[in-house]
XYZ file of C-alpha atoms in Angstrom:
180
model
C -12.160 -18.060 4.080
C -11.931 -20.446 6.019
C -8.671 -20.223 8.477
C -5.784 -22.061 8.939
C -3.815 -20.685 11.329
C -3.775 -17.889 14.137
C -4.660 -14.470 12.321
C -1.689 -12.317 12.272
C -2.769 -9.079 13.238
C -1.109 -5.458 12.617
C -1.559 -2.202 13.047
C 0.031 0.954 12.199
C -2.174 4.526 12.857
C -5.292 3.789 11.096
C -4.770 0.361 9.229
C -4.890 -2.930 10.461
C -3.553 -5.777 8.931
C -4.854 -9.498 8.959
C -3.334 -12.237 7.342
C -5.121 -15.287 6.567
C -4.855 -18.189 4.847
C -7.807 -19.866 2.646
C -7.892 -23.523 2.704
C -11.108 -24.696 1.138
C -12.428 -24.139 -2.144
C -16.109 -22.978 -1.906
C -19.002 -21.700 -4.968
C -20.906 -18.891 -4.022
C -24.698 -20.651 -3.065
C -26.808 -17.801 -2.426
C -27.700 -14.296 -2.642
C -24.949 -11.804 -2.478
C -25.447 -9.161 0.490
C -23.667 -6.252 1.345
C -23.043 -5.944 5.432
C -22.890 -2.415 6.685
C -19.303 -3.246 8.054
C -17.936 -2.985 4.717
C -17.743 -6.693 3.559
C -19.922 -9.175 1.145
C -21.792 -11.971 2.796
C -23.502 -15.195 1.094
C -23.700 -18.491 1.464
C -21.683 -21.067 0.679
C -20.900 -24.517 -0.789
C -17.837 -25.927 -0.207
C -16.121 -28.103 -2.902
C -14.083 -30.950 -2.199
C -11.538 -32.002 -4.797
C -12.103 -35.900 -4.398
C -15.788 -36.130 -4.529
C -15.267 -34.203 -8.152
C -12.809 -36.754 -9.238
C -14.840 -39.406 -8.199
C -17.800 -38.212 -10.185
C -15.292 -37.462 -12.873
C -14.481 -40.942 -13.350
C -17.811 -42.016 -13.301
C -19.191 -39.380 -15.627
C -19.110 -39.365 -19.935
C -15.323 -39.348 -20.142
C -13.572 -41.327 -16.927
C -10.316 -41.408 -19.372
C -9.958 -37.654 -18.248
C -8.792 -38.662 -14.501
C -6.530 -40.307 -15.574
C -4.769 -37.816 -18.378
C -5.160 -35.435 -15.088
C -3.112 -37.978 -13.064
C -0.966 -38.813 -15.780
C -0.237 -34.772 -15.891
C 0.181 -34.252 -12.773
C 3.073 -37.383 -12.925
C 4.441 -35.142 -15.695
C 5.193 -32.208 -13.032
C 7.861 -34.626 -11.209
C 9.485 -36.625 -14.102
C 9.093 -36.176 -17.668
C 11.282 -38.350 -20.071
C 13.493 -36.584 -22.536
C 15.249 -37.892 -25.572
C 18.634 -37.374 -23.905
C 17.621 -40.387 -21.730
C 17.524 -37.218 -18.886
C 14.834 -36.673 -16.598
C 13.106 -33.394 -16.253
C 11.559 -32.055 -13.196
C 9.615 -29.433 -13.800
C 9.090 -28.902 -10.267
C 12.744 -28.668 -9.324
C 13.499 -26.548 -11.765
C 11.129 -24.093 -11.378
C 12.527 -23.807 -7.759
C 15.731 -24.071 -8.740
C 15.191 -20.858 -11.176
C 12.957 -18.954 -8.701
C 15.766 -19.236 -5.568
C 17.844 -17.332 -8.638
C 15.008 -14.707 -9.164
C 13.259 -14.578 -5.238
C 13.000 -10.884 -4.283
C 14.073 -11.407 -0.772
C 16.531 -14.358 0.723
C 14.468 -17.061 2.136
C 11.253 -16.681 -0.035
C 10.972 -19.641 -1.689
C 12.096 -21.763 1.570
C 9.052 -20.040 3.345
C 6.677 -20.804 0.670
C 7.083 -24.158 0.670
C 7.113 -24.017 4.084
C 3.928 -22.466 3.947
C 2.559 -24.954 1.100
C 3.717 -27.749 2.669
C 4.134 -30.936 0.643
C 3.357 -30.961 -3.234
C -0.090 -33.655 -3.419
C 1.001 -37.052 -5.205
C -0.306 -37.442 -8.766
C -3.206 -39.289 -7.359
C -4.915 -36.138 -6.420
C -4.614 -34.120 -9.902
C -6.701 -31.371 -8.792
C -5.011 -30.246 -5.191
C -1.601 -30.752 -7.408
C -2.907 -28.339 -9.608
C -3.877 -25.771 -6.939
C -0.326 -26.267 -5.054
C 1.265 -25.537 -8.784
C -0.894 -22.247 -8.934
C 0.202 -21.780 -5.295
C 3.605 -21.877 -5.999
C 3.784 -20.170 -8.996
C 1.975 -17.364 -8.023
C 2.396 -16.608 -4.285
C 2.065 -13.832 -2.406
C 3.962 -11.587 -1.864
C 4.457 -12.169 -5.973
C 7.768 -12.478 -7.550
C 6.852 -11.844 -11.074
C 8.236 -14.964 -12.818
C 4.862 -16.329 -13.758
C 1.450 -15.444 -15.529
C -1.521 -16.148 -13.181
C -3.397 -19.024 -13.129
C -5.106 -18.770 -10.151
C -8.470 -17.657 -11.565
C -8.125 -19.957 -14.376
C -7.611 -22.967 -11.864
C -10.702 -21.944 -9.818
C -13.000 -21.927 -12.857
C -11.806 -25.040 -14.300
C -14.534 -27.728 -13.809
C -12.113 -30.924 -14.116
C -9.482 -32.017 -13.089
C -7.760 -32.468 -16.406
C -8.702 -28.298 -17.014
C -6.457 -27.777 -13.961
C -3.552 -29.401 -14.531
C -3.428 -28.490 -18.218
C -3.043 -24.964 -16.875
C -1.057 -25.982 -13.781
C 1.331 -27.745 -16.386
C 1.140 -24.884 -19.212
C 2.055 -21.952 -16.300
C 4.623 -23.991 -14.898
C 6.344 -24.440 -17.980
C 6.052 -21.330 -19.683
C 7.630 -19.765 -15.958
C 10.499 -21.759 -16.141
C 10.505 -20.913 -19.728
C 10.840 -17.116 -18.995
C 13.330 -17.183 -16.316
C 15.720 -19.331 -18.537
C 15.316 -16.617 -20.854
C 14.599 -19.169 -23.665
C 10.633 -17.294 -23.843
C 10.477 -14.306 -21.612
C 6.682 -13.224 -21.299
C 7.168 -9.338 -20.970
């Protein structure tokens, strides 16, 4: 992990508590060892979200950067027949302020995320989706796509799921699709 801010430690009797935040993507590069402290080490490769693009675009298919951008447009302002524009964005806040499980969590997370990428970075827009979505503590209005966003190997992958969670969210706290 690499950090982001100050560690936030607690303690209470035997447990200590650190918070930390992850802010680059990495792939596991070596052998997996086990350290006698408890934790896994290995080495590392970190990933950077541009470089893929760019290879994306220069690879067999360089019309999928562009659905990915055109996607990740989607998330801001979709056209409807009722000459109406949807934000999904918005109104997956909109509905989570309605559904937060404490007053003020969805103003700290996006304190927290900070702002959303522009659709010329598909795959970080994806990632702040999944961040949103899902955050921690959770609040149980989404499926998780973290996993699913990490394994992804394009851009378009991620925001095909960043756009599917989103909308299937919003989906279940309208109550037009509840998922459990």
């Amino acid at each position: 992990v690499t950090v982001l801010e100050k560690p936030i430690f607690s303690s209470s009797g035997k447990t200590v508590t650190v918070r930390l935040q992850g802010g680059r993507r990495f792939r596991i590069a070596g052998e997996l060892a086990n350290n006698p402290g408890g934790w896994t080490e290995s080495r590392v490769e970190f990933l950077d979200s541009t470089l893929q693009e760019q290879d994306e675009e220069r690879g067999s298919n360089p019309l999928d950067l562009a659905i990915a951008m055109s996607l990740a447009r989607n998330l801001t302002s979709i056209p409807h027949e009722s000459n109406r524009t949807q934000n999904y964005v918005e109104e997956w806040l909109s509905l989570a302020r309605q559904n937060q499980r404490s007053e003020g969590q969805i103003n700290i997370l996006l304190e927290e995320l900070g702002e959303m990428p522009d659709d010329g970075s598909p795959s970080e827009c994806a990632f702040w989706i999944g961040a949103l979505i899902n955050p921690l503590p959770a609040l149980g209005v989404a499926m998780e796509i973290r996993p699913g966003l990490l394994l992804a190997t394009t851009a378009r992958e991620r925001m095909e799921i960043a756009l599917e969670g989103i909308q299937r969210s919003i989906s279940h706290m309208n109550g037009s699709r509840r998922m459990w």
